[in-house]
PDB file of C-alpha atoms and ligand atoms in Angstrom:
ATOM      1  CA  MET A   1       0.032  -0.109  -0.075  1.00 94.00           C
ATOM      2  CA  ARG A   2       1.734   3.261  -1.166  1.00 98.00           C
ATOM      3  CA  LEU A   3      -0.476   5.754   0.419  1.00 98.00           C
ATOM      4  CA  LYS A   4      -1.747   3.759   3.640  1.00 98.00           C
ATOM      5  CA  ASP A   5      -4.009   6.030   5.834  1.00 96.00           C
ATOM      6  CA  GLU A   6      -2.789   9.220   3.907  1.00 98.00           C
ATOM      7  CA  ILE A   7      -5.758  11.824   3.422  1.00 98.00           C
ATOM      8  CA  ALA A   8      -6.098  13.206   0.058  1.00 98.00           C
ATOM      9  CA  PHE A   9      -8.172  16.001  -0.970  1.00 98.00           C
ATOM     10  CA  ILE A  10      -8.970  15.844  -4.680  1.00 98.00           C
ATOM     11  CA  THR A  11     -10.807  18.593  -6.436  1.00 98.00           C
ATOM     12  CA  GLY A  12     -13.370  17.993  -9.435  1.00 98.00           C
ATOM     13  CA  SER A  13     -13.236  14.153  -8.484  1.00 98.00           C
ATOM     14  CA  ALA A  14     -16.782  12.965  -8.709  1.00 98.00           C
ATOM     15  CA  ARG A  15     -16.146  12.057 -12.216  1.00 96.00           C
ATOM     16  CA  GLY A  16     -13.556  11.995 -15.161  1.00 96.00           C
ATOM     17  CA  ILE A  17      -9.681  12.147 -14.646  1.00 97.00           C
ATOM     18  CA  GLY A  18     -10.174  13.245 -11.155  1.00 98.00           C
ATOM     19  CA  ARG A  19     -12.605  10.406 -10.167  1.00 98.00           C
ATOM     20  CA  GLU A  20      -9.802   8.148 -11.829  1.00 98.00           C
ATOM     21  CA  ILE A  21      -6.995   9.576  -9.673  1.00 98.00           C
ATOM     22  CA  ALA A  22      -9.031   9.173  -6.334  1.00 98.00           C
ATOM     23  CA  GLU A  23      -9.680   5.561  -6.956  1.00 98.00           C
ATOM     24  CA  ALA A  24      -5.939   5.043  -7.779  1.00 98.00           C
ATOM     25  CA  PHE A  25      -5.061   6.592  -4.464  1.00 98.00           C
ATOM     26  CA  ALA A  26      -7.942   4.828  -2.437  1.00 98.00           C
ATOM     27  CA  LYS A  27      -6.603   1.323  -3.993  1.00 98.00           C
ATOM     28  CA  GLU A  28      -3.495   2.070  -2.339  1.00 98.00           C
ATOM     29  CA  GLY A  29      -5.005   2.813   1.106  1.00 98.00           C
ATOM     30  CA  ALA A  30      -5.369   6.403   1.292  1.00 98.00           C
ATOM     31  CA  LEU A  31      -8.751   8.150   2.581  1.00 98.00           C
ATOM     32  CA  VAL A  32      -9.946   9.990  -0.402  1.00 98.00           C
ATOM     33  CA  ILE A  33     -12.002  13.037   0.049  1.00 98.00           C
ATOM     34  CA  ILE A  34     -14.237  13.373  -2.818  1.00 98.00           C
ATOM     35  CA  SER A  35     -15.017  17.070  -3.914  1.00 98.00           C
ATOM     36  CA  ASP A  36     -16.866  18.636  -6.765  1.00 98.00           C
ATOM     37  CA  ILE A  37     -19.210  21.530  -7.285  1.00 98.00           C
ATOM     38  CA  LYS A  38     -22.426  19.212  -6.722  1.00 98.00           C
ATOM     39  CA  ALA A  39     -22.731  17.532  -3.361  1.00 98.00           C
ATOM     40  CA  GLU A  40     -24.980  14.804  -5.079  1.00 98.00           C
ATOM     41  CA  ASP A  41     -22.168  13.851  -7.562  1.00 98.00           C
ATOM     42  CA  CYS A  42     -19.673  13.574  -4.706  1.00 98.00           C
ATOM     43  CA  GLN A  43     -22.108  11.356  -2.842  1.00 98.00           C
ATOM     44  CA  VAL A  44     -22.641   9.023  -5.863  1.00 98.00           C
ATOM     45  CA  THR A  45     -18.834   8.375  -6.441  1.00 98.00           C
ATOM     46  CA  ALA A  46     -18.108   8.013  -2.540  1.00 98.00           C
ATOM     47  CA  ASP A  47     -20.867   5.300  -2.315  1.00 98.00           C
ATOM     48  CA  GLU A  48     -19.480   3.313  -5.143  1.00 98.00           C
ATOM     49  CA  PHE A  49     -15.956   3.597  -3.557  1.00 98.00           C
ATOM     50  CA  LYS A  50     -17.314   2.634  -0.100  1.00 98.00           C
ATOM     51  CA  ALA A  51     -18.951  -0.264  -2.014  1.00 98.00           C
ATOM     52  CA  LYS A  52     -15.488  -1.559  -3.261  1.00 98.00           C
ATOM     53  CA  GLY A  53     -14.166  -1.261   0.293  1.00 98.00           C
ATOM     54  CA  TYR A  54     -12.349   1.852  -0.280  1.00 98.00           C
ATOM     55  CA  LYS A  55     -12.206   4.788   2.434  1.00 98.00           C
ATOM     56  CA  ALA A  56     -14.012   7.761   0.911  1.00 98.00           C
ATOM     57  CA  ASP A  57     -15.664  11.049   2.450  1.00 98.00           C
ATOM     58  CA  ILE A  58     -17.051  13.779   0.544  1.00 98.00           C
ATOM     59  CA  MET A  59     -16.666  17.636   0.790  1.00 98.00           C
ATOM     60  CA  ALA A  60     -18.434  19.570  -2.033  1.00 98.00           C
ATOM     61  CA  CYS A  61     -17.061  22.850  -2.845  1.00 97.00           C
ATOM     62  CA  ASN A  62     -16.753  25.377  -5.614  1.00 98.00           C
ATOM     63  CA  VAL A  63     -13.021  26.065  -6.196  1.00 98.00           C
ATOM     64  CA  THR A  64     -13.723  29.505  -7.692  1.00 98.00           C
ATOM     65  CA  SER A  65     -14.787  30.686  -4.037  1.00 98.00           C
ATOM     66  CA  SER A  66     -12.208  31.134  -1.759  1.00 98.00           C
ATOM     67  CA  ALA A  67     -14.838  31.225   1.156  1.00 98.00           C
ATOM     68  CA  ASP A  68     -16.029  27.867  -0.152  1.00 98.00           C
ATOM     69  CA  VAL A  69     -12.550  26.138  -0.383  1.00 98.00           C
ATOM     70  CA  ASP A  70     -11.710  27.767   3.222  1.00 98.00           C
ATOM     71  CA  GLN A  71     -14.666  26.125   4.670  1.00 98.00           C
ATOM     72  CA  ALA A  72     -14.275  22.808   3.110  1.00 98.00           C
ATOM     73  CA  VAL A  73     -10.726  22.742   4.465  1.00 98.00           C
ATOM     74  CA  ASP A  74     -12.008  23.846   7.736  1.00 98.00           C
ATOM     75  CA  LYS A  75     -14.377  20.795   7.644  1.00 98.00           C
ATOM     76  CA  ILE A  76     -11.888  18.277   6.436  1.00 98.00           C
ATOM     77  CA  MET A  77      -9.353  19.190   9.217  1.00 98.00           C
ATOM     78  CA  GLU A  78     -12.326  19.224  11.933  1.00 98.00           C
ATOM     79  CA  LYS A  79     -13.316  15.781  10.929  1.00 98.00           C
ATOM     80  CA  HIS A  80      -9.977  14.141   9.710  1.00 98.00           C
ATOM     81  CA  GLY A  81      -7.054  16.442  11.247  1.00 98.00           C
ATOM     82  CA  ARG A  82      -4.987  16.115   8.437  1.00 97.00           C
ATOM     83  CA  ILE A  83      -4.619  16.889   4.708  1.00 98.00           C
ATOM     84  CA  ASP A  84      -1.564  15.151   3.283  1.00 98.00           C
ATOM     85  CA  ILE A  85      -2.057  15.272  -0.318  1.00 98.00           C
ATOM     86  CA  LEU A  86      -4.040  17.761  -2.527  1.00 98.00           C
ATOM     87  CA  VAL A  87      -4.912  17.282  -6.145  1.00 99.00           C
ATOM     88  CA  ASN A  88      -6.071  20.253  -8.131  1.00 99.00           C
ATOM     89  CA  ASN A  89      -7.980  18.887 -10.750  1.00 98.00           C
ATOM     90  CA  ALA A  90     -11.293  20.682 -11.272  1.00 98.00           C
ATOM     91  CA  GLY A  91     -11.323  22.330 -14.526  1.00 97.00           C
ATOM     92  CA  ILE A  92     -13.124  23.794 -17.579  1.00 95.00           C
ATOM     93  CA  THR A  93     -12.832  24.821 -21.261  1.00 95.00           C
ATOM     94  CA  ARG A  94     -14.672  27.314 -22.865  1.00 96.00           C
ATOM     95  CA  ASP A  95     -12.933  27.086 -26.415  1.00 94.00           C
ATOM     96  CA  ASN A  96     -13.287  29.763 -29.091  1.00 96.00           C
ATOM     97  CA  LEU A  97     -10.999  31.577 -31.674  1.00 97.00           C
ATOM     98  CA  PHE A  98      -9.402  34.347 -30.046  1.00 98.00           C
ATOM     99  CA  LEU A  99     -11.229  37.517 -31.868  1.00 98.00           C
ATOM    100  CA  ARG A 100     -14.696  35.421 -31.115  1.00 98.00           C
ATOM    101  CA  MET A 101     -13.712  34.727 -27.575  1.00 98.00           C
ATOM    102  CA  LYS A 102     -15.913  36.345 -25.034  1.00 98.00           C
ATOM    103  CA  GLU A 103     -14.744  38.221 -21.910  1.00 98.00           C
ATOM    104  CA  GLU A 104     -16.759  35.968 -19.700  1.00 98.00           C
ATOM    105  CA  ASP A 105     -15.423  32.932 -21.293  1.00 98.00           C
ATOM    106  CA  TRP A 106     -11.850  34.063 -20.648  1.00 98.00           C
ATOM    107  CA  ASP A 107     -12.864  35.036 -16.975  1.00 98.00           C
ATOM    108  CA  ALA A 108     -14.710  31.527 -16.227  1.00 98.00           C
ATOM    109  CA  VAL A 109     -11.880  29.505 -17.666  1.00 98.00           C
ATOM    110  CA  ILE A 110      -9.180  31.542 -15.428  1.00 99.00           C
ATOM    111  CA  ALA A 111     -11.505  31.457 -12.515  1.00 99.00           C
ATOM    112  CA  VAL A 112     -11.938  27.445 -12.070  1.00 98.00           C
ATOM    113  CA  ASN A 113      -8.440  26.360 -13.721  1.00 98.00           C
ATOM    114  CA  LEU A 114      -6.049  29.320 -12.073  1.00 99.00           C
ATOM    115  CA  LYS A 115      -7.852  30.953  -9.330  1.00 99.00           C
ATOM    116  CA  GLY A 116      -9.441  27.456  -8.275  1.00 99.00           C
ATOM    117  CA  THR A 117      -5.904  26.064  -7.917  1.00 99.00           C
ATOM    118  CA  PHE A 118      -4.645  29.277  -6.211  1.00 99.00           C
ATOM    119  CA  ASN A 119      -7.571  29.022  -3.662  1.00 98.00           C
ATOM    120  CA  ALA A 120      -6.972  25.128  -2.805  1.00 99.00           C
ATOM    121  CA  CYS A 121      -3.339  26.002  -2.779  1.00 98.00           C
ATOM    122  CA  LYS A 122      -3.689  28.847  -0.136  1.00 98.00           C
ATOM    123  CA  ALA A 123      -6.052  27.036   2.091  1.00 98.00           C
ATOM    124  CA  VAL A 124      -4.356  23.626   2.028  1.00 98.00           C
ATOM    125  CA  SER A 125      -0.700  24.854   2.393  1.00 98.00           C
ATOM    126  CA  LYS A 126      -1.408  26.680   5.547  1.00 97.00           C
ATOM    127  CA  VAL A 127      -2.190  23.207   7.040  1.00 97.00           C
ATOM    128  CA  MET A 128       0.749  21.524   5.480  1.00 98.00           C
ATOM    129  CA  LEU A 129       3.195  24.243   6.413  1.00 98.00           C
ATOM    130  CA  LYS A 130       2.062  23.629   9.950  1.00 98.00           C
ATOM    131  CA  ALA A 131       2.584  19.823   9.654  1.00 98.00           C
ATOM    132  CA  ARG A 132       5.709  20.249   7.776  1.00 98.00           C
ATOM    133  CA  LYS A 133       4.590  17.613   5.252  1.00 97.00           C
ATOM    134  CA  GLY A 134       2.645  17.390   2.117  1.00 98.00           C
ATOM    135  CA  ASN A 135       2.273  16.649  -1.681  1.00 98.00           C
ATOM    136  CA  ILE A 136       0.493  19.248  -4.152  1.00 98.00           C
ATOM    137  CA  ILE A 137      -0.185  17.944  -7.489  1.00 99.00           C
ATOM    138  CA  SER A 138      -2.162  20.268 -10.044  1.00 99.00           C
ATOM    139  CA  ILE A 139      -3.516  18.858 -13.418  1.00 98.00           C
ATOM    140  CA  ALA A 140      -2.171  21.245 -15.973  1.00 98.00           C
ATOM    141  CA  SER A 141      -2.162  20.221 -19.822  1.00 98.00           C
ATOM    142  CA  VAL A 142       0.073  20.066 -22.891  1.00 97.00           C
ATOM    143  CA  ILE A 143      -1.959  22.866 -24.110  1.00 97.00           C
ATOM    144  CA  GLY A 144      -0.347  24.891 -21.271  1.00 98.00           C
ATOM    145  CA  VAL A 145       2.999  24.165 -22.682  1.00 98.00           C
ATOM    146  CA  MET A 146       2.403  24.500 -26.294  1.00 96.00           C
ATOM    147  CA  GLY A 147      -0.461  26.568 -26.817  1.00 96.00           C
ATOM    148  CA  ASN A 148      -3.569  25.842 -29.128  1.00 94.00           C
ATOM    149  CA  ALA A 149      -5.615  27.786 -31.542  1.00 94.00           C
ATOM    150  CA  GLY A 150      -9.133  28.230 -30.088  1.00 95.00           C
ATOM    151  CA  GLN A 151      -8.040  27.660 -26.547  1.00 96.00           C
ATOM    152  CA  ALA A 152      -6.192  30.808 -25.485  1.00 98.00           C
ATOM    153  CA  ASN A 153      -7.988  31.147 -22.253  1.00 98.00           C
ATOM    154  CA  TYR A 154      -7.286  27.299 -21.257  1.00 97.00           C
ATOM    155  CA  ALA A 155      -3.736  27.502 -22.622  1.00 98.00           C
ATOM    156  CA  ALA A 156      -3.123  30.679 -20.405  1.00 98.00           C
ATOM    157  CA  SER A 157      -4.974  29.113 -17.333  1.00 99.00           C
ATOM    158  CA  LYS A 158      -2.726  25.839 -17.601  1.00 98.00           C
ATOM    159  CA  ALA A 159       0.531  27.856 -18.335  1.00 99.00           C
ATOM    160  CA  GLY A 160      -0.471  29.899 -15.345  1.00 99.00           C
ATOM    161  CA  VAL A 161      -0.762  26.423 -13.162  1.00 99.00           C
ATOM    162  CA  ILE A 162       2.716  25.465 -14.231  1.00 99.00           C
ATOM    163  CA  ALA A 163       4.234  28.704 -13.341  1.00 99.00           C
ATOM    164  CA  LEU A 164       2.312  28.584 -10.125  1.00 99.00           C
ATOM    165  CA  THR A 165       3.803  25.077  -9.354  1.00 99.00           C
ATOM    166  CA  LYS A 166       7.231  26.154  -9.799  1.00 98.00           C
ATOM    167  CA  SER A 167       6.882  29.182  -7.394  1.00 98.00           C
ATOM    168  CA  LEU A 168       5.108  27.273  -4.610  1.00 98.00           C
ATOM    169  CA  ALA A 169       7.784  24.563  -5.300  1.00 98.00           C
ATOM    170  CA  ARG A 170      10.584  26.776  -4.126  1.00 98.00           C
ATOM    171  CA  GLU A 171       8.692  28.601  -1.281  1.00 98.00           C
ATOM    172  CA  PHE A 172       7.526  25.334   0.274  1.00 98.00           C
ATOM    173  CA  ALA A 173      10.555  23.166  -0.214  1.00 98.00           C
ATOM    174  CA  SER A 174      12.047  24.077   3.239  1.00 98.00           C
ATOM    175  CA  ARG A 175       8.823  22.746   5.031  1.00 98.00           C
ATOM    176  CA  ASN A 176       9.043  19.441   3.007  1.00 98.00           C
ATOM    177  CA  ILE A 177       6.071  20.268   0.939  1.00 98.00           C
ATOM    178  CA  THR A 178       6.499  18.970  -2.661  1.00 98.00           C
ATOM    179  CA  VAL A 179       4.785  20.843  -5.475  1.00 99.00           C
ATOM    180  CA  ASN A 180       4.426  19.375  -9.057  1.00 99.00           C
ATOM    181  CA  ALA A 181       2.166  19.396 -12.139  1.00 99.00           C
ATOM    182  CA  VAL A 182       0.884  16.819 -14.569  1.00 99.00           C
ATOM    183  CA  ALA A 183       0.494  17.867 -17.970  1.00 98.00           C
ATOM    184  CA  PRO A 184      -1.989  15.362 -19.894  1.00 98.00           C
ATOM    185  CA  GLY A 185      -2.138  15.261 -23.498  1.00 97.00           C
ATOM    186  CA  TYR A 186      -5.360  14.192 -25.231  1.00 94.00           C
ATOM    187  CA  ILE A 187      -6.993  11.718 -22.666  1.00 96.00           C
ATOM    188  CA  LYS A 188     -10.184   9.465 -23.912  1.00 94.00           C
ATOM    189  CA  THR A 189     -12.863  11.495 -21.530  1.00 91.00           C
ATOM    190  CA  ALA A 190     -16.159  12.736 -22.158  1.00 85.00           C
ATOM    191  CA  MET A 191     -14.432  16.179 -23.124  1.00 77.00           C
ATOM    192  CA  THR A 192     -12.465  14.378 -26.008  1.00 85.00           C
ATOM    193  CA  ASP A 193     -15.359  11.854 -26.961  1.00 87.00           C
ATOM    194  CA  LYS A 194     -17.175  14.874 -28.234  1.00 82.00           C
ATOM    195  CA  LEU A 195     -14.351  15.148 -31.141  1.00 83.00           C
ATOM    196  CA  SER A 196     -15.024  13.995 -34.434  1.00 87.00           C
ATOM    197  CA  ASP A 197     -13.036  10.845 -36.013  1.00 90.00           C
ATOM    198  CA  GLU A 198     -11.244  13.181 -38.265  1.00 91.00           C
ATOM    199  CA  VAL A 199      -9.908  15.603 -35.558  1.00 85.00           C
ATOM    200  CA  LYS A 200      -9.139  12.708 -33.557  1.00 89.00           C
ATOM    201  CA  GLY A 201      -7.090  11.127 -36.388  1.00 90.00           C
ATOM    202  CA  LYS A 202      -5.260  14.461 -36.975  1.00 89.00           C
ATOM    203  CA  ILE A 203      -4.333  14.515 -33.225  1.00 89.00           C
ATOM    204  CA  LEU A 204      -2.974  10.992 -33.216  1.00 94.00           C
ATOM    205  CA  GLU A 205      -0.747  11.914 -36.206  1.00 95.00           C
ATOM    206  CA  ASN A 206       1.168  13.918 -33.420  1.00 95.00           C
ATOM    207  CA  VAL A 207       1.336  11.469 -30.660  1.00 97.00           C
ATOM    208  CA  PRO A 208       4.302   9.003 -31.304  1.00 97.00           C
ATOM    209  CA  LEU A 209       2.871   6.467 -29.065  1.00 98.00           C
ATOM    210  CA  GLY A 210      -0.383   6.233 -31.535  1.00 95.00           C
ATOM    211  CA  ARG A 211      -3.056   6.408 -28.990  1.00 95.00           C
ATOM    212  CA  MET A 212      -5.170   8.418 -26.879  1.00 95.00           C
ATOM    213  CA  GLY A 213      -4.273   8.519 -23.262  1.00 97.00           C
ATOM    214  CA  LEU A 214      -6.492   6.872 -20.595  1.00 97.00           C
ATOM    215  CA  PRO A 215      -7.380   8.878 -17.229  1.00 98.00           C
ATOM    216  CA  SER A 216      -5.605   5.759 -15.599  1.00 98.00           C
ATOM    217  CA  ASP A 217      -2.252   6.790 -17.581  1.00 98.00           C
ATOM    218  CA  VAL A 218      -2.829  10.257 -15.530  1.00 98.00           C
ATOM    219  CA  ALA A 219      -3.845   8.757 -12.383  1.00 98.00           C
ATOM    220  CA  ASN A 220      -0.647   6.310 -12.310  1.00 98.00           C
ATOM    221  CA  VAL A 221       1.683   9.321 -12.637  1.00 98.00           C
ATOM    222  CA  CYS A 222      -0.300  11.329 -10.053  1.00 98.00           C
ATOM    223  CA  LEU A 223      -0.005   8.230  -7.682  1.00 98.00           C
ATOM    224  CA  PHE A 224       3.874   8.227  -8.471  1.00 98.00           C
ATOM    225  CA  LEU A 225       3.875  11.889  -7.464  1.00 98.00           C
ATOM    226  CA  ALA A 226       1.856  11.487  -4.289  1.00 98.00           C
ATOM    227  CA  SER A 227       3.965   8.503  -3.050  1.00 98.00           C
ATOM    228  CA  LYS A 228       7.219   8.230  -1.354  1.00 97.00           C
ATOM    229  CA  ASP A 229       9.006   7.126  -4.402  1.00 97.00           C
ATOM    230  CA  ALA A 230       8.810  10.704  -5.557  1.00 98.00           C
ATOM    231  CA  ASP A 231      10.153  12.246  -2.278  1.00 97.00           C
ATOM    232  CA  TYR A 232      13.022  14.093  -4.264  1.00 98.00           C
ATOM    233  CA  VAL A 233      10.918  15.300  -7.045  1.00 98.00           C
ATOM    234  CA  THR A 234       9.404  19.133  -6.809  1.00 98.00           C
ATOM    235  CA  GLY A 235       8.555  22.053  -9.060  1.00 98.00           C
ATOM    236  CA  GLN A 236       8.364  19.491 -12.105  1.00 98.00           C
ATOM    237  CA  THR A 237       5.667  19.243 -14.820  1.00 98.00           C
ATOM    238  CA  LEU A 238       5.289  15.690 -15.888  1.00 98.00           C
ATOM    239  CA  LEU A 239       3.875  15.220 -19.270  1.00 98.00           C
ATOM    240  CA  VAL A 240       1.645  12.429 -20.025  1.00 98.00           C
ATOM    241  CA  ASP A 241       1.023  12.754 -23.568  1.00 98.00           C
ATOM    242  CA  GLY A 242       2.248   9.571 -25.469  1.00 98.00           C
ATOM    243  CA  GLY A 243       5.312  11.522 -26.651  1.00 98.00           C
ATOM    244  CA  MET A 244       3.579  14.472 -28.070  1.00 97.00           C
ATOM    245  CA  ILE A 245       6.030  16.934 -26.885  1.00 97.00           C
ATOM    246  CA  MET A 246       9.472  15.970 -26.031  1.00 96.00           C
ATOM    247  CA  TYR A 247      12.093  18.569 -24.434  1.00 86.00           C
TER     248      TYR A 247
HETATM  249  P1  NDP B 301     -14.396  16.454 -16.303  1.00 84.56           P
HETATM  250  O1  NDP B 301     -15.143  17.813 -17.107  1.00 84.56           O
HETATM  251  O2  NDP B 301     -14.738  15.314 -16.805  1.00 84.56           O
HETATM  252  O3  NDP B 301     -14.410  16.699 -15.048  1.00 84.56           O
HETATM  253  C1  NDP B 301     -14.054  17.929 -14.244  1.00 84.56           C
HETATM  254  C2  NDP B 301     -14.897  18.044 -12.917  1.00 84.56           C
HETATM  255  O4  NDP B 301     -14.474  19.245 -12.186  1.00 84.56           O
HETATM  256  C3  NDP B 301     -16.324  17.722 -12.964  1.00 84.56           C
HETATM  257  O5  NDP B 301     -16.849  17.061 -12.041  1.00 84.56           O
HETATM  258  C4  NDP B 301     -16.907  19.344 -12.943  1.00 84.56           C
HETATM  259  O6  NDP B 301     -18.085  19.368 -12.338  1.00 84.56           O
HETATM  260  C5  NDP B 301     -15.802  20.052 -11.878  1.00 84.56           C
HETATM  261  N1  NDP B 301     -15.732  21.420 -11.995  1.00 84.56           N
HETATM  262  C6  NDP B 301     -16.014  22.279 -12.667  1.00 84.56           C
HETATM  263  N2  NDP B 301     -16.236  23.285 -12.301  1.00 84.56           N
HETATM  264  C7  NDP B 301     -15.746  23.375 -10.851  1.00 84.56           C
HETATM  265  C8  NDP B 301     -15.532  24.168 -10.010  1.00 84.56           C
HETATM  266  N3  NDP B 301     -15.807  25.521  -9.910  1.00 84.56           N
HETATM  267  N4  NDP B 301     -15.411  23.442  -8.515  1.00 84.56           N
HETATM  268  C9  NDP B 301     -15.233  22.423  -8.265  1.00 84.56           C
HETATM  269  N5  NDP B 301     -15.499  21.385  -9.281  1.00 84.56           N
HETATM  270  C10 NDP B 301     -15.595  21.901 -10.513  1.00 84.56           C
HETATM  271  O7  NDP B 301     -12.852  17.060 -17.027  1.00 84.56           O
HETATM  272  P2  NDP B 301     -11.615  15.845 -17.264  1.00 84.56           P
HETATM  273  O8  NDP B 301     -11.688  14.609 -16.051  1.00 84.56           O
HETATM  274  O9  NDP B 301     -11.566  15.765 -18.584  1.00 84.56           O
HETATM  275  O10 NDP B 301     -10.400  16.829 -16.758  1.00 84.56           O
HETATM  276  C11 NDP B 301      -9.781  16.917 -15.505  1.00 84.56           C
HETATM  277  C12 NDP B 301      -8.737  17.831 -15.579  1.00 84.56           C
HETATM  278  O11 NDP B 301      -7.737  17.232 -16.423  1.00 84.56           O
HETATM  279  C13 NDP B 301      -9.133  19.316 -15.842  1.00 84.56           C
HETATM  280  O12 NDP B 301      -8.302  20.274 -15.183  1.00 84.56           O
HETATM  281  C14 NDP B 301      -8.641  19.293 -17.346  1.00 84.56           C
HETATM  282  O13 NDP B 301      -8.453  20.563 -17.605  1.00 84.56           O
HETATM  283  C15 NDP B 301      -7.386  18.110 -17.328  1.00 84.56           C
HETATM  284  N6  NDP B 301      -6.953  17.886 -18.532  1.00 84.56           N
HETATM  285  C16 NDP B 301      -7.917  17.019 -19.224  1.00 84.56           C
HETATM  286  C17 NDP B 301      -7.512  16.402 -20.554  1.00 84.56           C
HETATM  287  C18 NDP B 301      -8.590  15.678 -20.994  1.00 84.56           C
HETATM  288  O14 NDP B 301      -8.435  15.242 -22.397  1.00 84.56           O
HETATM  289  N7  NDP B 301      -9.837  15.345 -21.025  1.00 84.56           N
HETATM  290  C19 NDP B 301      -6.291  16.733 -21.210  1.00 84.56           C
HETATM  291  C20 NDP B 301      -5.449  17.674 -20.386  1.00 84.56           C
HETATM  292  C21 NDP B 301      -5.893  17.938 -19.250  1.00 84.56           C
HETATM  293  P3  NDP B 301     -19.271  19.380 -13.409  1.00 84.56           P
HETATM  294  O15 NDP B 301     -19.051  18.400 -14.492  1.00 84.56           O
HETATM  295  O16 NDP B 301     -20.573  19.356 -12.584  1.00 84.56           O
HETATM  296  O17 NDP B 301     -19.210  20.847 -14.036  1.00 84.56           O
END
């Protein structure tokens, strides 16, 4: 058991990649706090986990609200007394070509992806700094590294997450807190299932491993970063993209 009795708070974990990360952690003995914007979605996922014998609790919160996130962290602390691992996974897209991109679509994506990560890091790092221990993992994207036509808001938000990760890694290193990012490429999820076969084919031309990633590919790398195996890794962005970007 690589995460036995660790307490992991994972935002946006009722479904998709976040759920997969939570399940990977729970299988390795962590108590996972399923957090998402809708409490009922958190409950469904937590009940499914408990039915499989995993340890799970729920804490709904909207990551765009610092008050909401602070309250969620306070409640987790009251109930469980620790947060060992934070995964900033909640994220949205509002794609459009730049000239057609509405200010509200820019603001919405920055609010969830970047400000949401800031809010959760701020609330949880207070706890981790006191404990002198912790792992923070933020889900970025290859788009934050290479940019993408039609995704200026998303690319900027994820590049921001990568820069935030490096800065916090430097600030928190002396307190034994590691801070890393994981940048998935094209992962088979509800978000990418919507793409046409033609678009998918074009994307795969740029993936040396020749297939889309699976949520479990991302979850396995998060598990590594959350485990003792990665104790000497901080400030890094690990690309989980089948080799799309090599540097
Ligand atoms: P999903 O949309 O499947 O899951 C994201 C979850 O976050 C949803 O449950 C969503 O709830 C929740 N969420 C949205 N807004 C908020 C909020 N304000 N507060 C709390 N929770 C919120 O996305 P994926 O699983 O595909 O993506 C997960 C992460 O991985 C994201 O950060 C994404 O940017 C990143 N990523 C995904 C890739 C992919 O190919 N899928 C590629 C690269 C990166 P609800 O559905 O109710 O809105």
